[in-house]
Short mmCIF file of C-alpha atoms in Angstrom, two decimals:
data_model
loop_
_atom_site.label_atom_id
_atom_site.label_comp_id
_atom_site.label_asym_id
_atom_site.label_seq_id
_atom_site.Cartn_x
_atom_site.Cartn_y
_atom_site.Cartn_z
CA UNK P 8 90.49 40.30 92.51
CA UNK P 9 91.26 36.46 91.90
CA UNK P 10 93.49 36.02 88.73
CA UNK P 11 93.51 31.94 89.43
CA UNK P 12 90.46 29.85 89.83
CA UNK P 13 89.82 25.81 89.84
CA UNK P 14 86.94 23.95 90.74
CA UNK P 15 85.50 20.70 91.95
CA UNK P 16 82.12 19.12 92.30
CA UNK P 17 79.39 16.82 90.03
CA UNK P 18 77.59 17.62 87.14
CA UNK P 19 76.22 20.96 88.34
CA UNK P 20 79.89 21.96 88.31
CA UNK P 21 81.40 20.15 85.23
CA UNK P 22 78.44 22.03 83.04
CA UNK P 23 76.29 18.93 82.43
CA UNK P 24 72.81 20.84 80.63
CA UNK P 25 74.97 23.52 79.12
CA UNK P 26 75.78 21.30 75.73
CA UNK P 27 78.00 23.23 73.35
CA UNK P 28 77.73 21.99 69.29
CA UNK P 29 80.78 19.97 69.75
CA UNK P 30 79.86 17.83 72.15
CA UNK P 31 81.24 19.43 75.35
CA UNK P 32 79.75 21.23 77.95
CA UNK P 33 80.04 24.79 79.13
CA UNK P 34 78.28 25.42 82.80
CA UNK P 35 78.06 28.36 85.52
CA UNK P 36 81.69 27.58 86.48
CA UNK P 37 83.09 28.48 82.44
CA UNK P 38 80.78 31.37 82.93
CA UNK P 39 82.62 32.73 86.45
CA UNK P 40 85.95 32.28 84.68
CA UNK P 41 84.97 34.60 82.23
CA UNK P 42 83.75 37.30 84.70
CA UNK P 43 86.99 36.91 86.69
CA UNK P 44 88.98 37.52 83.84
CA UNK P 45 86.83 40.48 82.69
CA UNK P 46 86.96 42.12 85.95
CA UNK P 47 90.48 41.50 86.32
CA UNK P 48 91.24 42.66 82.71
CA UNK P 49 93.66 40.48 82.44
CA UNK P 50 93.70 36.64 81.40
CA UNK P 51 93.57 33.91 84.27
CA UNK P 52 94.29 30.75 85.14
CA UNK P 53 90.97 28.37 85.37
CA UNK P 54 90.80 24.64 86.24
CA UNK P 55 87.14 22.64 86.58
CA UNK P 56 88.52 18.94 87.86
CA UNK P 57 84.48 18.18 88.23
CA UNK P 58 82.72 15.23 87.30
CA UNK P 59 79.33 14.30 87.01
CA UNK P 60 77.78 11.72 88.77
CA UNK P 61 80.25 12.29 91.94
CA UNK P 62 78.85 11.97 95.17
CA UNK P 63 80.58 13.65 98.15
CA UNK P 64 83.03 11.33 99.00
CA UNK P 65 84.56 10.51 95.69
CA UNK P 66 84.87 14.55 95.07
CA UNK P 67 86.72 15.02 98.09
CA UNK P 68 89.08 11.88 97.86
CA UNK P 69 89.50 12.35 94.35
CA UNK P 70 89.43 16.00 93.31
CA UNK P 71 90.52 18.19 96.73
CA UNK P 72 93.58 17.07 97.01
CA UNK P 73 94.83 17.92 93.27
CA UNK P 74 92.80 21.06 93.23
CA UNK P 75 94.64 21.89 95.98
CA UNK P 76 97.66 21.54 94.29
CA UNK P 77 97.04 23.55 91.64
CA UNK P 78 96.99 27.05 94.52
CA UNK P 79 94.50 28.61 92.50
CA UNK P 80 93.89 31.92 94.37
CA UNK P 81 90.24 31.04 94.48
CA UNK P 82 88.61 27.65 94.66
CA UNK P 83 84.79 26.58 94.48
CA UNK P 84 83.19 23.40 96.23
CA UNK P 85 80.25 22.09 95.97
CA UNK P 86 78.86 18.51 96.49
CA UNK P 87 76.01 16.42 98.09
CA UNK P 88 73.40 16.56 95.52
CA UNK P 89 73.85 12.96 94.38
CA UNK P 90 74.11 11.94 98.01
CA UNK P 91 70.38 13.25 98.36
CA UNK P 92 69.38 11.26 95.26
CA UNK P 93 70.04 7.73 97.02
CA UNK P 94 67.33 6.16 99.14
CA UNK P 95 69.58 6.95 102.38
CA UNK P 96 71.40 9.79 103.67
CA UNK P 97 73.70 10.09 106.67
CA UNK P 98 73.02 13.81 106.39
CA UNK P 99 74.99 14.72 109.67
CA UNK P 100 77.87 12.67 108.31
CA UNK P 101 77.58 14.76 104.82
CA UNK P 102 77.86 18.16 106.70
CA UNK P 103 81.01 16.97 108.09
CA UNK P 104 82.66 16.09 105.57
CA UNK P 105 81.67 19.13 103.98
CA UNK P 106 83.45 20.97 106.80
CA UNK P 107 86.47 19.56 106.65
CA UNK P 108 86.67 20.12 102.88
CA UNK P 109 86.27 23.95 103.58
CA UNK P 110 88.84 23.93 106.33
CA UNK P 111 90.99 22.03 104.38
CA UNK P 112 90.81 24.63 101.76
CA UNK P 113 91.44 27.79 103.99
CA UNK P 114 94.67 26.21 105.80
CA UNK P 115 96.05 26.24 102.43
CA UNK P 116 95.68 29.88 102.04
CA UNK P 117 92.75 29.51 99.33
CA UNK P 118 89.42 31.57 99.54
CA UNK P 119 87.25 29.40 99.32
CA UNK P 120 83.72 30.13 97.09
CA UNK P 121 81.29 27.56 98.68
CA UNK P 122 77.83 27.38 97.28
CA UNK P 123 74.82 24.99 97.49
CA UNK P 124 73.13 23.65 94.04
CA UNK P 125 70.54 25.14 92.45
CA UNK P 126 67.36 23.67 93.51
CA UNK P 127 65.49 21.20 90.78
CA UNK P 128 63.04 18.97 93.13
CA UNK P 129 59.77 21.25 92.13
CA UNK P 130 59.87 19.28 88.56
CA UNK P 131 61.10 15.75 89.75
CA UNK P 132 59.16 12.83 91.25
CA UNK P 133 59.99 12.56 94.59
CA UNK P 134 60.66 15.99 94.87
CA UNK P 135 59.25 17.07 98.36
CA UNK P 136 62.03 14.64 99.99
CA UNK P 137 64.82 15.80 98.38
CA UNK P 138 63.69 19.19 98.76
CA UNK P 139 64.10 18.62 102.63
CA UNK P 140 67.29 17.35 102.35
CA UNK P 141 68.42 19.78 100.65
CA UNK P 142 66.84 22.44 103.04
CA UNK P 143 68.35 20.95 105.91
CA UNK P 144 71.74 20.34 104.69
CA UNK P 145 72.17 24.44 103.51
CA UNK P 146 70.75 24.69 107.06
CA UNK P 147 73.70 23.00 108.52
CA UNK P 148 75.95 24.87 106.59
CA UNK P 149 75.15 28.52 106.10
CA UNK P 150 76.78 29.42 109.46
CA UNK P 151 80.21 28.32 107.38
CA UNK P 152 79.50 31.59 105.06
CA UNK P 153 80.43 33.51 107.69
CA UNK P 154 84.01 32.25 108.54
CA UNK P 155 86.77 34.44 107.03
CA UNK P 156 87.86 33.62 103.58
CA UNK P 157 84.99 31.74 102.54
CA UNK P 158 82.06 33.28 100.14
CA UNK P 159 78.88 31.24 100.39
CA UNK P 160 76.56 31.45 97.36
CA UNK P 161 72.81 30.25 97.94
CA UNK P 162 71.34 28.81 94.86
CA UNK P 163 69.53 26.21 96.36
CA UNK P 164 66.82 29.13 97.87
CA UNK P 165 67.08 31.13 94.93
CA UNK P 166 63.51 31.09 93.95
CA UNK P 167 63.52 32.35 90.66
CA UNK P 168 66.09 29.88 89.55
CA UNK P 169 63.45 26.44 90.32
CA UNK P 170 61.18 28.14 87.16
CA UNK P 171 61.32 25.64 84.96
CA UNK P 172 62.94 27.77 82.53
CA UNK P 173 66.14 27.46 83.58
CA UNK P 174 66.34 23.64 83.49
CA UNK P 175 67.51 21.25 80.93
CA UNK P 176 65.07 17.91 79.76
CA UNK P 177 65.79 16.01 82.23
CA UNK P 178 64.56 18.42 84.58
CA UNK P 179 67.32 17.56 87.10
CA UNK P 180 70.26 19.77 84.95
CA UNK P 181 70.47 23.45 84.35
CA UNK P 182 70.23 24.74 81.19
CA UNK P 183 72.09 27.44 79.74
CA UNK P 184 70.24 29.87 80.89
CA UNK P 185 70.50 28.30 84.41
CA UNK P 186 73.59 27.99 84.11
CA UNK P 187 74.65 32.07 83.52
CA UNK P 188 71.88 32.68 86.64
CA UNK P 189 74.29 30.57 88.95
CA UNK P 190 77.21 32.58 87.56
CA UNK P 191 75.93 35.70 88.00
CA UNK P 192 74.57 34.90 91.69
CA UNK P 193 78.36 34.04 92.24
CA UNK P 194 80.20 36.96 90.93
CA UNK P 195 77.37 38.86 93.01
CA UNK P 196 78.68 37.05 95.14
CA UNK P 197 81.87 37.59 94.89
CA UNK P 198 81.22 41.62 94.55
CA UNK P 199 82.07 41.56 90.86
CA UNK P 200 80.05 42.96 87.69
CA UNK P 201 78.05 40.15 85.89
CA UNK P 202 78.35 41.24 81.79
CA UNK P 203 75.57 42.47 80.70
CA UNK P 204 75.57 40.50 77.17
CA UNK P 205 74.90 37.37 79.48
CA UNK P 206 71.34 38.59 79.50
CA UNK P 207 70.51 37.14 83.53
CA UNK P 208 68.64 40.47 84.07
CA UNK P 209 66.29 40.54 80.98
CA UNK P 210 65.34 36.76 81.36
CA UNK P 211 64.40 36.92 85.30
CA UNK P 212 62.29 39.88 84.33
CA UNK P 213 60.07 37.51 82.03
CA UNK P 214 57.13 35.77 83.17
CA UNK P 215 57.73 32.63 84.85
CA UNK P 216 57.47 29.49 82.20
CA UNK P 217 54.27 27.15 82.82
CA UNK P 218 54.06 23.96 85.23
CA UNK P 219 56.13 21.31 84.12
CA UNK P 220 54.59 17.96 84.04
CA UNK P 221 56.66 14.41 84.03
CA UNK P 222 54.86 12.50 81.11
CA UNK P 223 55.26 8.95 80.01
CA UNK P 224 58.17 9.73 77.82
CA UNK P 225 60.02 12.13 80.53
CA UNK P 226 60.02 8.91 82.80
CA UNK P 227 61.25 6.16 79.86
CA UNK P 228 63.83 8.88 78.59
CA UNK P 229 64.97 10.02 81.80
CA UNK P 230 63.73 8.25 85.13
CA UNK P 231 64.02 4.49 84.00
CA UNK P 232 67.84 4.88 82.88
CA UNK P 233 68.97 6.61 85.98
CA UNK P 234 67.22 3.97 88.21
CA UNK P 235 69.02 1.50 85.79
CA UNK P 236 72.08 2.96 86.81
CA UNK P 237 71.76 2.61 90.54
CA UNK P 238 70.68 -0.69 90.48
CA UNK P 239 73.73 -2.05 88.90
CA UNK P 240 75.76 0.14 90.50
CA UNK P 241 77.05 2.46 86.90
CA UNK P 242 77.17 6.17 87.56
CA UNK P 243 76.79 8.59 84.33
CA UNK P 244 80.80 9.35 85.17
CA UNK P 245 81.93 6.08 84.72
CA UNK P 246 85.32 6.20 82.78
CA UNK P 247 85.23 10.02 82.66
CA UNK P 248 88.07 12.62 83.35
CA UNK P 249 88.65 16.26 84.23
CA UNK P 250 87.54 18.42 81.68
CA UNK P 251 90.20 21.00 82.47
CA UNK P 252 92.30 19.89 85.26
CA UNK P 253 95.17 22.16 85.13
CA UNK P 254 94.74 26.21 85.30
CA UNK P 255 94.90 26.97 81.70
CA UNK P 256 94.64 30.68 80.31
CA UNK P 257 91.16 32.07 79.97
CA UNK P 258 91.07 35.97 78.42
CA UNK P 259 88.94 38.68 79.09
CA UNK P 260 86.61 39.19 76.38
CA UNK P 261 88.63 42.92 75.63
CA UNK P 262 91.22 41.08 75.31
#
């Protein structure tokens, strides 16, 4: 039972796809919060200090450290999916850091919930070489699932979760629905219930949603800004902080 919880990471952390009416954004990482405080009946203490557009490196030099600080009893990484979007990869380099992050973690005394992205490259040009990336860098890692104190979560070969159903417009974002599937794969995870209300068990039981296809629009919407981003060197985090980057109170929903 974990009755503290902060988290680091990129978009697929922060909640990017999950848009809430005010503006904000909600993601897998809101949703585990909840289902930790549920099953602990009790509220906790819940920090996200992700941002989207992070690669690895900036998430560990900027985020670890004050996460860290925080000595949340539990504390979720993951990272690397921006690093696979660039032309070039050091992929052995990327594992290590990786590494280090999770040991980094554990010497502190924090478990550690380490999970790979969900996996998006079935819908997105290009999408056979990032798939391999991102084969071979869960590859590299999975052995660190079975080090004490760490919980590995596998979203990027959960199947189910590539149906296009589950992803946002820009076909490179969950969407709520994707979103609550990552949440409940963690608290699985985790060997926690996942609350029924969230539905997960009702949608995967529904036929899979057709083949997505990237139109003209799809690429001048989507595609053309993000490649105008990399070539002058913007990221979509530019001037953008923490959404939560303390542990603030979340209840239970009996509460």
């Amino acid at each position: 039972m974990f009755h503290s919880y902060a988290a680091i990471g990129d978009s697929f952390t922060e909640g990017v796809g999950d848009e809430l009416p005010d503006g904000s954004v909600r993601g897998w990482a809101d949703f585990v919060a909840i289902g930790l405080a549920e099953a602990a009946r009790e509220p906790i203490g819940y920090a996200n200090l992700a941002i989207r557009g992070r690669k690895l490196g900036p998430i560990i030099d900027e985020q670890l450290d004050p996460a860290i600080a925080l000595r949340p009893e539990l504390l979720s990484f993951n990272g690397g999916g921006n690093d696979m979007l660039r032309p070039r990869m050091d992929e052995q380099a990327t594992a290590l850091r990786f590494r280090d992050a999770i040991e980094r973690i554990r010497a502190a005394g924090i478990h550690v919930l380490m999970l790979s992205g969900a996996n998006p490259t079935d819908h997105l040009p290009l999408g056979k070489v990032f798939d391999a990336r991102g084969a071979r860098l869960t590859a590299a890692l999975v052995d660190l699932g079975e080090t004490a104190g760490v919980t590995f979560v596998d979203n990027f070969n959960d199947r189910r979760l590539r149906d296009i159903r589950y992803w946002s417009p820009d076909k490179l974002h969950l969407n709520a629905l994707g979103h609550a599937r990552v949440a409940s794969n963690v608290l699985t995870g985790l060997g926690l219930p996942v609350p029924a209300e969230w539905g997960v068990e009702e949608v995967a039981a529904a036929p899979e949603g057709p083949k997505s296809r990237n139109t003209a629009a799809y690429y001048r919407e989507f595609v053309l800004p993000w490649i105008g981003r990399r070539l002058t060197g913007r990221s979509s985090g530019d001037g953008r902080t923490a959404k939560r980057p303390t542990l603030e109170p979340v209840p239970d929903a009996g509460a």
